[in-house]
């Protein structure tokens, strides 16, 4: 399998001097489900956001699907972003619009300026949006406003929105951190499904080791902006766990 | 570095004390002049005040020293300190001077109520004959307020995006655009609509059109500020999410920002119309047309029964507008 993501010596220093990333080197192969572990503040969110330049990296090189992300500007950057779906901890949907409209916004990178500014709904796009909503089992709630949906349902709408982009890669920034364990597992199940059936490469930061073992094909752990572990989920034993999370940490089982 | 700071604080303390004592000596001179008709030259006032201020500052018992240079916490009750009594003196003198300048006269207030008999009888016996004329003028006022609001919306709507901190890029041009629009909005808003009405009644002539232009300018400034503050308060998450889909800036604004602000914008706009109807009356007084102009004419002719009629009509309209706009805004909040 070829590398779909190649990261070389990625640094991020925030104004104020905080070194969030201290030289990350990482290659991700096509079709991997890569779990990011690490304490809050270890740089997971910064890392994920650097990949689609929601945060500007300070230095380094990022190649995604053969395209230089850091050098890209304007239209070029938007075309790269189009290939990268993103899922957020807080879902980041527009709360007073319907699920369907929210899903349709995933297609914006494909539509012409004029077409998208007028709120008209392209018939073909609507059909694809309904298919994607169906994929996350939310077809019946297409016309419901987001604010009337539960957390798990909202995250599934967000997944459907990412699917509209026809993405090669999905970046998921703690997608289940604000959900209960049972809902968390069901949301992860949809992500796992996209990974297996659609061969979408996924990088997903998590806090639950049990979910990492269940869905991840690879685990990368960050600590203070550096990679401290890179291997398979099975390799994480008690000792490794303490290396990542510190001496005092105990694994809490979540089922 | 530390020494510089100390110097700055000493200067601040000295200026504070000089200002305070020049103010006190000025006020005392005003009182002397008012009661004894003895004039004290301005230069003397400044010199006496400054000297007293500096001396007290050096003695270490002044207000300036207390404000800027008191390092130790001394648990002395304020009435046992000199600066405490200085503050009392300032407040006392300000009150006395204020009383004289405003020509406060409780005697008149309690004994001259009968002067209002004309207006009062007018209010309780409004002249129904001018109902039609008044309603026509009133319609003029309501419509001019409505048009002023409608014309203001597109300007304010577009400007507000450029006056929102979170949407403007943190570059030189971004900051410049933000600052220029914000400054203009603040300046235009701080100039009262009544002043704009005076300007426009000269520009396009006395009448409702001048009033409308005045209210429009004021509304653009006010709505730009309200709108842009609303944009600054939106949930930035969806904006980021839409940016991540590869959308361009205009698409981000249309799909990430506008859906979040549309109902608060409507609420503000209706509230603005409500304010404009009230302001339109006042604007009419200085040449803005409508019911205000009619009220001014009738008042100058001392036709109190007509004035009474107009006052009732204005009150009813303002009351209805207030109620309707509150109801609509309440509905919008739930959306």
Short mmCIF file of C-alpha atoms in Angstrom, two decimals, chain A residues 46-233:
data_model
loop_
_atom_site.label_atom_id
_atom_site.label_comp_id
_atom_site.label_asym_id
_atom_site.label_seq_id
_atom_site.Cartn_x
_atom_site.Cartn_y
_atom_site.Cartn_z
CA UNK A 46 -2.96 20.84 16.85
CA UNK A 47 -1.60 17.96 14.81
CA UNK A 48 -4.93 17.12 13.19
CA UNK A 49 -5.71 20.75 12.43
CA UNK A 50 -2.31 21.29 10.85
CA UNK A 51 -3.10 18.52 8.38
CA UNK A 52 -5.85 20.56 6.67
CA UNK A 53 -4.34 23.88 7.69
CA UNK A 54 -7.12 25.02 10.00
CA UNK A 55 -4.00 25.82 12.00
CA UNK A 56 -0.93 27.11 10.16
CA UNK A 57 2.07 24.90 10.88
CA UNK A 58 5.29 26.73 11.73
CA UNK A 59 7.55 24.50 9.64
CA UNK A 60 7.75 21.04 8.12
CA UNK A 61 6.25 19.23 5.20
CA UNK A 62 2.83 17.66 4.74
CA UNK A 63 1.98 15.63 1.65
CA UNK A 64 -1.56 14.31 1.40
CA UNK A 65 -2.53 12.19 -1.61
CA UNK A 66 0.50 13.47 -3.49
CA UNK A 67 -0.20 17.15 -2.87
CA UNK A 68 1.91 19.54 -0.88
CA UNK A 69 -0.49 20.91 1.73
CA UNK A 70 1.79 23.56 3.19
CA UNK A 71 2.67 25.18 -0.13
CA UNK A 72 -0.96 25.29 -1.27
CA UNK A 73 -2.79 28.60 -1.43
CA UNK A 74 -6.32 29.79 -2.21
CA UNK A 75 -8.17 27.59 -4.67
CA UNK A 76 -5.48 24.88 -4.50
CA UNK A 77 -5.77 24.64 -0.71
CA UNK A 78 -9.55 24.40 -0.98
CA UNK A 79 -9.24 21.53 -3.46
CA UNK A 80 -6.98 19.70 -1.00
CA UNK A 81 -9.35 20.38 1.90
CA UNK A 82 -12.17 18.95 -0.19
CA UNK A 83 -10.44 15.56 -0.11
CA UNK A 84 -10.11 15.63 3.68
CA UNK A 85 -13.23 15.20 5.78
CA UNK A 86 -13.14 16.46 9.33
CA UNK A 87 -15.14 15.46 12.37
CA UNK A 88 -15.11 17.48 15.56
CA UNK A 89 -15.70 16.78 19.22
CA UNK A 90 -18.43 19.43 19.36
CA UNK A 91 -19.97 18.22 16.04
CA UNK A 92 -19.83 21.80 14.68
CA UNK A 93 -23.14 21.66 12.86
CA UNK A 94 -25.36 24.64 12.29
CA UNK A 95 -27.96 24.08 14.98
CA UNK A 96 -30.94 25.89 13.51
CA UNK A 97 -30.76 24.18 10.13
CA UNK A 98 -31.99 20.73 9.18
CA UNK A 99 -29.82 17.62 9.04
CA UNK A 100 -30.18 17.55 5.26
CA UNK A 101 -28.99 21.15 4.81
CA UNK A 102 -26.07 20.51 7.10
CA UNK A 103 -25.10 17.43 5.13
CA UNK A 104 -25.38 19.41 1.89
CA UNK A 105 -22.79 21.92 3.12
CA UNK A 106 -20.27 19.10 2.73
CA UNK A 107 -20.62 19.55 -1.05
CA UNK A 108 -19.66 23.25 -1.01
CA UNK A 109 -16.12 22.58 -2.16
CA UNK A 110 -17.57 21.15 -5.39
CA UNK A 111 -20.17 23.76 -6.28
CA UNK A 112 -19.61 26.98 -8.13
CA UNK A 113 -19.66 30.22 -6.25
CA UNK A 114 -22.92 31.52 -7.66
CA UNK A 115 -24.69 28.22 -7.37
CA UNK A 116 -23.87 27.77 -3.72
CA UNK A 117 -24.62 31.32 -2.63
CA UNK A 118 -28.20 30.99 -3.73
CA UNK A 119 -29.78 28.57 -1.30
CA UNK A 120 -31.06 26.35 -4.07
CA UNK A 121 -30.72 22.64 -3.63
CA UNK A 122 -29.30 20.67 -6.48
CA UNK A 123 -31.44 17.57 -7.02
CA UNK A 124 -28.47 15.28 -7.50
CA UNK A 125 -26.76 16.59 -4.38
CA UNK A 126 -29.93 16.07 -2.36
CA UNK A 127 -30.08 12.45 -3.55
CA UNK A 128 -26.47 11.83 -2.51
CA UNK A 129 -27.08 13.59 0.81
CA UNK A 130 -30.06 11.33 1.50
CA UNK A 131 -27.94 8.28 0.66
CA UNK A 132 -25.29 9.45 3.09
CA UNK A 133 -27.86 10.11 5.77
CA UNK A 134 -29.14 6.61 5.14
CA UNK A 135 -25.63 5.28 5.67
CA UNK A 136 -25.62 6.67 9.18
CA UNK A 137 -29.23 5.47 9.70
CA UNK A 138 -30.69 8.95 9.92
CA UNK A 139 -32.82 9.10 6.79
CA UNK A 140 -35.98 9.66 8.83
CA UNK A 141 -34.50 12.66 10.59
CA UNK A 142 -33.43 14.49 7.41
CA UNK A 143 -35.86 17.37 7.91
CA UNK A 144 -35.29 17.71 11.67
CA UNK A 145 -33.35 20.65 12.98
CA UNK A 146 -29.96 19.76 14.44
CA UNK A 147 -30.77 21.21 17.84
CA UNK A 148 -33.53 18.62 18.26
CA UNK A 149 -31.11 15.70 17.75
CA UNK A 150 -29.13 13.84 20.39
CA UNK A 151 -25.34 14.02 20.59
CA UNK A 152 -24.83 10.70 18.88
CA UNK A 153 -27.25 11.61 16.09
CA UNK A 154 -25.49 14.95 15.60
CA UNK A 155 -22.12 13.25 15.23
CA UNK A 156 -23.61 10.90 12.66
CA UNK A 157 -24.91 13.89 10.68
CA UNK A 158 -21.36 15.25 10.85
CA UNK A 159 -20.08 11.97 9.44
CA UNK A 160 -22.62 12.18 6.60
CA UNK A 161 -21.46 15.75 5.93
CA UNK A 162 -17.85 14.55 5.69
CA UNK A 163 -18.98 11.80 3.30
CA UNK A 164 -20.45 14.40 0.94
CA UNK A 165 -16.90 15.53 0.26
CA UNK A 166 -16.09 12.11 -1.14
CA UNK A 167 -13.02 12.18 1.08
CA UNK A 168 -9.84 10.15 0.78
CA UNK A 169 -8.98 10.91 4.38
CA UNK A 170 -11.08 11.64 7.43
CA UNK A 171 -9.60 13.48 10.39
CA UNK A 172 -11.59 12.92 13.56
CA UNK A 173 -10.74 15.12 16.53
CA UNK A 174 -12.00 13.26 19.60
CA UNK A 175 -15.26 12.43 17.85
CA UNK A 176 -16.72 10.57 20.81
CA UNK A 177 -15.32 12.54 23.76
CA UNK A 178 -18.65 14.19 24.52
CA UNK A 179 -20.76 11.06 24.08
CA UNK A 180 -21.70 8.29 26.49
CA UNK A 181 -19.82 4.97 26.07
CA UNK A 182 -22.60 3.12 24.25
CA UNK A 183 -23.21 5.98 21.80
CA UNK A 184 -19.46 6.41 21.43
CA UNK A 185 -19.14 2.82 20.28
CA UNK A 186 -21.98 3.17 17.77
CA UNK A 187 -20.41 6.30 16.26
CA UNK A 188 -17.04 4.55 16.04
CA UNK A 189 -18.78 1.68 14.32
CA UNK A 190 -19.82 4.00 11.47
CA UNK A 191 -16.27 5.30 11.17
CA UNK A 192 -14.95 1.73 11.14
CA UNK A 193 -17.46 0.89 8.42
CA UNK A 194 -16.22 3.78 6.23
CA UNK A 195 -12.68 2.61 6.77
CA UNK A 196 -13.39 -1.00 5.78
CA UNK A 197 -15.96 -0.61 3.00
CA UNK A 198 -14.95 2.70 1.42
CA UNK A 199 -11.22 2.34 2.13
CA UNK A 200 -11.15 5.83 3.59
CA UNK A 201 -8.01 6.47 5.59
CA UNK A 202 -8.90 7.67 9.07
CA UNK A 203 -6.86 9.46 11.70
CA UNK A 204 -8.84 9.65 14.90
CA UNK A 205 -7.83 10.96 18.30
CA UNK A 206 -9.36 9.09 21.22
CA UNK A 207 -9.19 8.72 24.96
CA UNK A 208 -10.63 5.22 25.25
CA UNK A 209 -8.09 2.44 24.80
CA UNK A 210 -10.86 -0.12 24.45
CA UNK A 211 -12.16 1.71 21.38
CA UNK A 212 -8.63 2.06 20.04
CA UNK A 213 -8.15 -1.71 20.29
CA UNK A 214 -11.50 -2.43 18.72
CA UNK A 215 -11.31 -0.15 15.68
CA UNK A 216 -7.71 0.93 15.20
CA UNK A 217 -5.27 -0.79 12.88
CA UNK A 218 -2.46 1.38 14.17
CA UNK A 219 -1.85 3.49 17.24
CA UNK A 220 0.32 6.60 17.40
CA UNK A 221 0.82 8.24 20.77
CA UNK A 222 1.81 11.85 21.32
CA UNK A 223 3.41 13.28 24.43
CA UNK A 224 4.49 16.91 24.70
CA UNK A 225 4.34 17.33 20.94
CA UNK A 226 6.42 14.27 20.08
CA UNK A 227 5.57 10.78 18.97
CA UNK A 228 6.36 8.41 21.84
CA UNK A 229 4.74 5.28 20.48
CA UNK A 230 3.91 3.94 17.04
CA UNK A 231 2.63 0.42 16.66
CA UNK A 232 -0.41 -1.81 16.68
CA UNK A 233 -3.14 -1.56 19.30
#
